[in-house]
Amino acid sequence: MRFEDAKGGEGLFMHAQKDMSTTVKDNQTTTVEKGNQTVTVEKGDRTVTVATGNETTDITQGSLTETIKVRRSTCANFIQVKAEGDAPGTQLYTATEQIKFVVGKSSITLNPDSIILQFSGSTSITLNAANIDAIAPLINLNKDKG
């Protein structure tokens, strides 16, 4: 551990040759009043565990950008995404191969050259540049709503 007290270069420097473990019996608060905070794991994994309670990220001014090279997985009983305030209310999902939404036995599949609506069993609608294919026990075209 090293302290620097020279004017303009004040700082606290900590170095652990091997492992470093910190235990706080009550609350811990870290405040960066001016500048940036960087956390770097050069090799290995990073895990954050909230055993009981919630985790909140609050960006009061600015944006959140995530770049994930391989895969992102989110698992929850309920996921809600919404634009609030003056936001335009638009969500953009981009993929080069496929985007698929599944609810029970129904799905919507977006491919580069087609859109497929699949319903329980063998009922489906496929749209592409050349045609629309509908497969179902009964197909009603231009059915009167009245």
Tab-separated table of C-alpha atoms in Angstrom:
chain	number	residue	atom	x	y	z
A	1	MET	CA	0.000	0.000	0.000
A	2	ARG	CA	1.357	3.433	-0.911
A	3	PHE	CA	0.145	6.968	-0.241
A	4	GLU	CA	1.106	9.951	-2.369
A	5	ASP	CA	0.572	13.387	-0.869
A	6	ALA	CA	2.407	15.607	-3.377
A	7	LYS	CA	0.208	18.493	-4.578
A	8	GLY	CA	-1.627	17.535	-7.768
A	9	GLY	CA	-0.607	13.870	-7.506
A	10	GLU	CA	-2.401	12.810	-4.323
A	11	GLY	CA	-3.430	9.192	-4.336
A	12	LEU	CA	-3.768	5.849	-2.603
A	13	PHE	CA	-2.213	2.882	-4.383
A	14	MET	CA	-2.815	-0.763	-3.442
A	15	HIS	CA	-1.101	-3.814	-4.905
A	16	ALA	CA	-1.653	-7.471	-3.977
A	17	GLN	CA	0.997	-9.895	-5.206
A	18	LYS	CA	-1.559	-12.735	-5.268
A	19	ASP	CA	-5.090	-12.576	-3.825
A	20	MET	CA	-7.020	-9.686	-2.270
A	21	SER	CA	-10.181	-10.247	-0.239
A	22	THR	CA	-12.298	-7.483	1.308
A	23	THR	CA	-15.147	-8.056	3.774
A	24	VAL	CA	-17.472	-5.255	4.898
A	25	LYS	CA	-19.816	-6.112	7.794
A	26	ASP	CA	-22.403	-3.422	6.958
A	27	ASN	CA	-22.568	-0.956	4.027
A	28	GLN	CA	-19.957	-0.001	1.442
A	29	THR	CA	-20.134	3.160	-0.660
A	30	THR	CA	-17.681	4.247	-3.324
A	31	THR	CA	-18.076	7.708	-4.863
A	32	VAL	CA	-16.084	9.050	-7.804
A	33	GLU	CA	-16.806	12.787	-7.605
A	34	LYS	CA	-15.135	13.758	-10.860
A	35	GLY	CA	-13.670	11.550	-13.554
A	36	ASN	CA	-14.180	7.934	-14.518
A	37	GLN	CA	-14.243	4.465	-12.975
A	38	THR	CA	-12.763	1.505	-14.817
A	39	VAL	CA	-12.935	-2.158	-13.800
A	40	THR	CA	-10.760	-4.499	-15.861
A	41	VAL	CA	-10.523	-8.282	-15.534
A	42	GLU	CA	-7.586	-9.101	-17.805
A	43	LYS	CA	-8.080	-12.875	-17.725
A	44	GLY	CA	-10.851	-14.829	-16.024
A	45	ASP	CA	-14.473	-14.197	-15.100
A	46	ARG	CA	-16.352	-11.412	-13.309
A	47	THR	CA	-19.304	-12.355	-11.107
A	48	VAL	CA	-21.677	-10.083	-9.193
A	49	THR	CA	-24.028	-11.864	-6.783
A	50	VAL	CA	-26.917	-10.246	-4.905
A	51	ALA	CA	-27.975	-13.048	-2.528
A	52	THR	CA	-31.130	-11.283	-1.286
A	53	GLY	CA	-32.359	-7.978	-2.687
A	54	ASN	CA	-32.137	-6.098	-5.970
A	55	GLU	CA	-29.485	-4.686	-8.274
A	56	THR	CA	-30.095	-1.272	-9.818
A	57	THR	CA	-28.146	0.607	-12.465
A	58	ASP	CA	-29.195	4.249	-12.694
A	59	ILE	CA	-27.699	6.391	-15.469
A	60	THR	CA	-29.188	9.815	-14.781
A	61	GLN	CA	-27.680	11.431	-17.873
A	62	GLY	CA	-26.110	9.563	-20.772
A	63	SER	CA	-26.359	6.155	-22.408
A	64	LEU	CA	-25.631	2.494	-21.708
A	65	THR	CA	-23.680	0.566	-24.323
A	66	GLU	CA	-22.950	-3.152	-24.089
A	67	THR	CA	-20.618	-4.955	-26.464
A	68	ILE	CA	-20.658	-8.733	-26.130
A	69	LYS	CA	-18.468	-10.690	-28.543
A	70	VAL	CA	-20.000	-14.169	-28.211
A	71	ARG	CA	-23.345	-14.585	-26.434
A	72	ARG	CA	-25.682	-12.839	-23.989
A	73	SER	CA	-28.234	-14.811	-22.016
A	74	THR	CA	-30.978	-13.347	-19.814
A	75	CYS	CA	-33.230	-15.582	-17.740
A	76	ALA	CA	-36.148	-14.185	-15.734
A	77	ASN	CA	-39.797	-14.869	-14.965
A	78	PHE	CA	-40.739	-11.443	-16.357
A	79	ILE	CA	-38.793	-9.106	-18.653
A	80	GLN	CA	-40.051	-5.587	-19.332
A	81	VAL	CA	-38.415	-3.129	-21.710
A	82	LYS	CA	-40.034	0.227	-22.355
A	83	ALA	CA	-39.115	3.711	-23.488
A	84	GLU	CA	-40.262	6.444	-21.115
A	85	GLY	CA	-40.502	10.214	-21.070
A	86	ASP	CA	-39.580	11.906	-24.345
A	87	ALA	CA	-38.154	8.695	-25.830
A	88	PRO	CA	-39.651	7.724	-29.211
A	89	GLY	CA	-40.807	4.316	-27.955
A	90	THR	CA	-38.985	2.328	-30.626
A	91	GLN	CA	-36.981	-0.838	-30.058
A	92	LEU	CA	-34.522	-2.019	-32.691
A	93	TYR	CA	-33.328	-5.617	-32.858
A	94	THR	CA	-30.740	-6.440	-35.504
A	95	ALA	CA	-29.372	-9.854	-36.464
A	96	THR	CA	-27.658	-11.204	-39.568
A	97	GLU	CA	-29.229	-14.685	-39.496
A	98	GLN	CA	-32.478	-14.856	-37.521
A	99	ILE	CA	-34.659	-13.319	-34.806
A	100	LYS	CA	-37.270	-15.597	-33.257
A	101	PHE	CA	-40.038	-14.883	-30.746
A	102	VAL	CA	-41.735	-17.893	-29.132
A	103	VAL	CA	-44.843	-17.950	-26.923
A	104	GLY	CA	-46.128	-21.412	-26.072
A	105	LYS	CA	-46.699	-23.206	-29.389
A	106	SER	CA	-46.687	-20.003	-31.464
A	107	SER	CA	-43.652	-18.307	-32.986
A	108	ILE	CA	-42.593	-15.467	-35.259
A	109	THR	CA	-39.347	-16.065	-37.125
A	110	LEU	CA	-37.618	-13.245	-38.996
A	111	ASN	CA	-35.088	-14.449	-41.571
A	112	PRO	CA	-33.121	-12.330	-44.058
A	113	ASP	CA	-35.476	-13.368	-46.882
A	114	SER	CA	-38.726	-14.349	-45.140
A	115	ILE	CA	-41.069	-13.971	-42.184
A	116	ILE	CA	-42.707	-17.095	-40.776
A	117	LEU	CA	-45.727	-17.123	-38.458
A	118	GLN	CA	-46.073	-20.590	-36.946
A	119	PHE	CA	-49.077	-21.615	-34.880
A	120	SER	CA	-49.808	-24.706	-32.857
A	121	GLY	CA	-49.726	-27.769	-35.070
A	122	SER	CA	-49.020	-27.346	-38.763
A	123	THR	CA	-50.680	-23.954	-39.291
A	124	SER	CA	-48.250	-21.396	-40.686
A	125	ILE	CA	-47.905	-18.334	-42.868
A	126	THR	CA	-44.669	-17.663	-44.736
A	127	LEU	CA	-44.039	-14.313	-46.420
A	128	ASN	CA	-41.175	-13.666	-48.820
A	129	ALA	CA	-40.478	-11.458	-51.841
A	130	ALA	CA	-42.057	-13.927	-54.284
A	131	ASN	CA	-45.209	-15.057	-52.499
A	132	ILE	CA	-47.257	-15.684	-49.367
A	133	ASP	CA	-47.768	-19.302	-48.354
A	134	ALA	CA	-50.568	-20.101	-45.910
A	135	ILE	CA	-51.032	-23.605	-44.546
A	136	ALA	CA	-54.070	-24.277	-42.338
A	137	PRO	CA	-57.157	-26.485	-42.145
A	138	LEU	CA	-59.256	-23.486	-43.254
A	139	ILE	CA	-58.087	-20.226	-44.869
A	140	ASN	CA	-60.427	-17.215	-45.090
A	141	LEU	CA	-59.386	-14.435	-47.473
A	142	ASN	CA	-61.062	-11.022	-47.248
A	143	LYS	CA	-63.497	-12.364	-44.661
A	144	ASP	CA	-66.255	-9.895	-43.785
A	145	LYS	CA	-65.828	-8.612	-40.230
A	146	GLY	CA	-69.563	-8.145	-39.770
